[in-house]
Amino acid sequence: MASFGTAQAQRILGVVWEIPSDEAQAVQQLETFRKMGITVLEVQKLPSGRLWDEISQHNFTVYGDLNIRFPTAHTLARADSSFYSEINRKVDAFVGHPAVKALKLFSYGAVHDEDFNRAADSLFSSIGPLENTEMYYSGSRASPDPDLPVDFFMLDLHVSPQNVDALPISSSPDPSGYYYHPSPELAHLLTPLKQLFQVTSTHPGDILFLDSRWLLTMTEHHPRLPATLKSQASGEDSIFPTPNEPRPDQHSSPLPIIVLLLGWGILAIHYNMSPIYRKSLFRYFTGHKFFLNDIFHQHIRSPFPALLITTQNALFVAAALFILSRNLWSITGIRGLLHYYPNLLFISGSRYDIFIIALGGTLLYSLACTLWLYLSHQSLRSITQVLTLFAWPLQLNIILGTIVIALYVSGGNATTMASLSAAMLTICLLSFIITARDAAHHLMGKRMRYLGLTIGLYLIAISALAIWVLKFNDPLWQVIDLSLQLK
């Protein structure tokens, strides 16, 4: 059993309270919170009249939450009348009660964006200043804009095995409190909570907010926790006992390693069992004209080698994009994306959906390109010819994907991994153009017509898609930009 005990200042403890629908249960929870030394409640749902009476009787301070999550400049600037009506209704209801001392305007906003700060200033300036009620926001970073109409900032701490020993509590300006969000690996442990109390002990006036459901669950598993929190809140010579808890290992997902072993295993078996593949593997790059002659004279008849290469390419591309998502988006960032696009991870709801979607998308892209190139051609006798031409340059992605996975496992540079992933996508796009040029050599006439139907239309489609995505989807890019900033 580990503990620390020192004379210390009183700590201000709060809970983010999800008010139960059963009023009797809510009253019981308030009594439980009071016995733990909790004095601040942050609520989204407006309490009933009876609960307001209980809150006042126990001298709780209430922070009202307007429940605006992950707002962007577009969210605030283009809000409709119902949005404003709901905000005004909640503001009036909260500030009308003397227990309410602060209003939370939003959480995880795009405070790094000047357009967002201007939109927030325009919207929330109409609310305040309020008599006896301060305004605040929360997130993973503070706004650099001093004109944002708020009085203070609260820092969301997402604690994981990666940062538990060096909690990012510093910010500029200094936060007035913290929200404790343990990762699933740490959610059942007391030691990370103890460390939070230790590292914030120099600022005892900062509020420490705990999730009410998490807290009530923890008290069931750790019966001494309520007394520990009470002693922390009272400022007595306190002891924070913790059991000898094993520290979860910092581990990366095994999926990329599985892809690496599977991809190279397929290659090794294929190379060992197929004489045609052994002969043609490097011939595409070292004797391209001879390789084309083999294709056009149907010396390579089996679609099996091309299908295996296409599958390997899809596996490595999907693994690279999965790694890219882990490097670029935190769990909070993914939640930000899901807030706007709830069906984004529609298969299992986890990050592994990115791998599955990328795998399926790459295979469908390969199939569509092969059919397009084959149906536009009038001289090829077998779709295997086009499939083989399309698949062979994709073998470069096996090498690039292997490097990406090796860098990921060894903790390599994220920018390098992103650059290599972009190169892999470029190879996929260029494979269509390369295949169309190669297939055109087998046409005695109408070569320009074939190139126009393939490369010409392909470039038009890619350009139109790029222009539409980049120029006409500003709300989408605001959401992506916000999600990338959330750590």
CSV table of N, CA and C in Angstrom, one decimal, residues 2 49 123 125 214-215 326 356 442 486:
chain,number,residue,atom,x,y,z
A,2,ALA,N,0.7,2.1,-1.0
A,2,ALA,CA,1.5,3.3,-1.1
A,2,ALA,C,0.6,4.5,-0.7
A,49,GLY,N,-37.1,21.5,-9.4
A,49,GLY,CA,-37.3,22.3,-8.2
A,49,GLY,C,-36.8,21.7,-6.9
A,123,LEU,N,-21.1,36.0,-30.6
A,123,LEU,CA,-22.2,35.3,-30.1
A,123,LEU,C,-22.4,35.5,-28.6
A,125,SER,N,-20.9,37.6,-26.5
A,125,SER,CA,-20.9,39.0,-25.9
A,125,SER,C,-22.3,39.4,-25.6
A,214,TRP,N,-18.1,7.8,-13.2
A,214,TRP,CA,-16.8,7.2,-12.9
A,214,TRP,C,-16.5,7.2,-11.4
A,215,LEU,N,-16.8,8.3,-10.8
A,215,LEU,CA,-16.5,8.4,-9.3
A,215,LEU,C,-17.4,7.4,-8.5
A,326,ARG,N,-3.6,7.2,-36.2
A,326,ARG,CA,-3.1,7.2,-34.8
A,326,ARG,C,-2.1,8.3,-34.5
A,356,ILE,N,-10.4,-1.1,-41.9
A,356,ILE,CA,-11.3,-1.9,-42.7
A,356,ILE,C,-11.8,-1.1,-43.9
A,442,HIS,N,-0.6,-1.7,-77.2
A,442,HIS,CA,-1.2,-2.9,-77.9
A,442,HIS,C,-2.3,-2.5,-78.9
A,486,LEU,N,-7.0,18.8,-31.4
A,486,LEU,CA,-7.4,18.3,-30.1
A,486,LEU,C,-6.5,17.2,-29.6
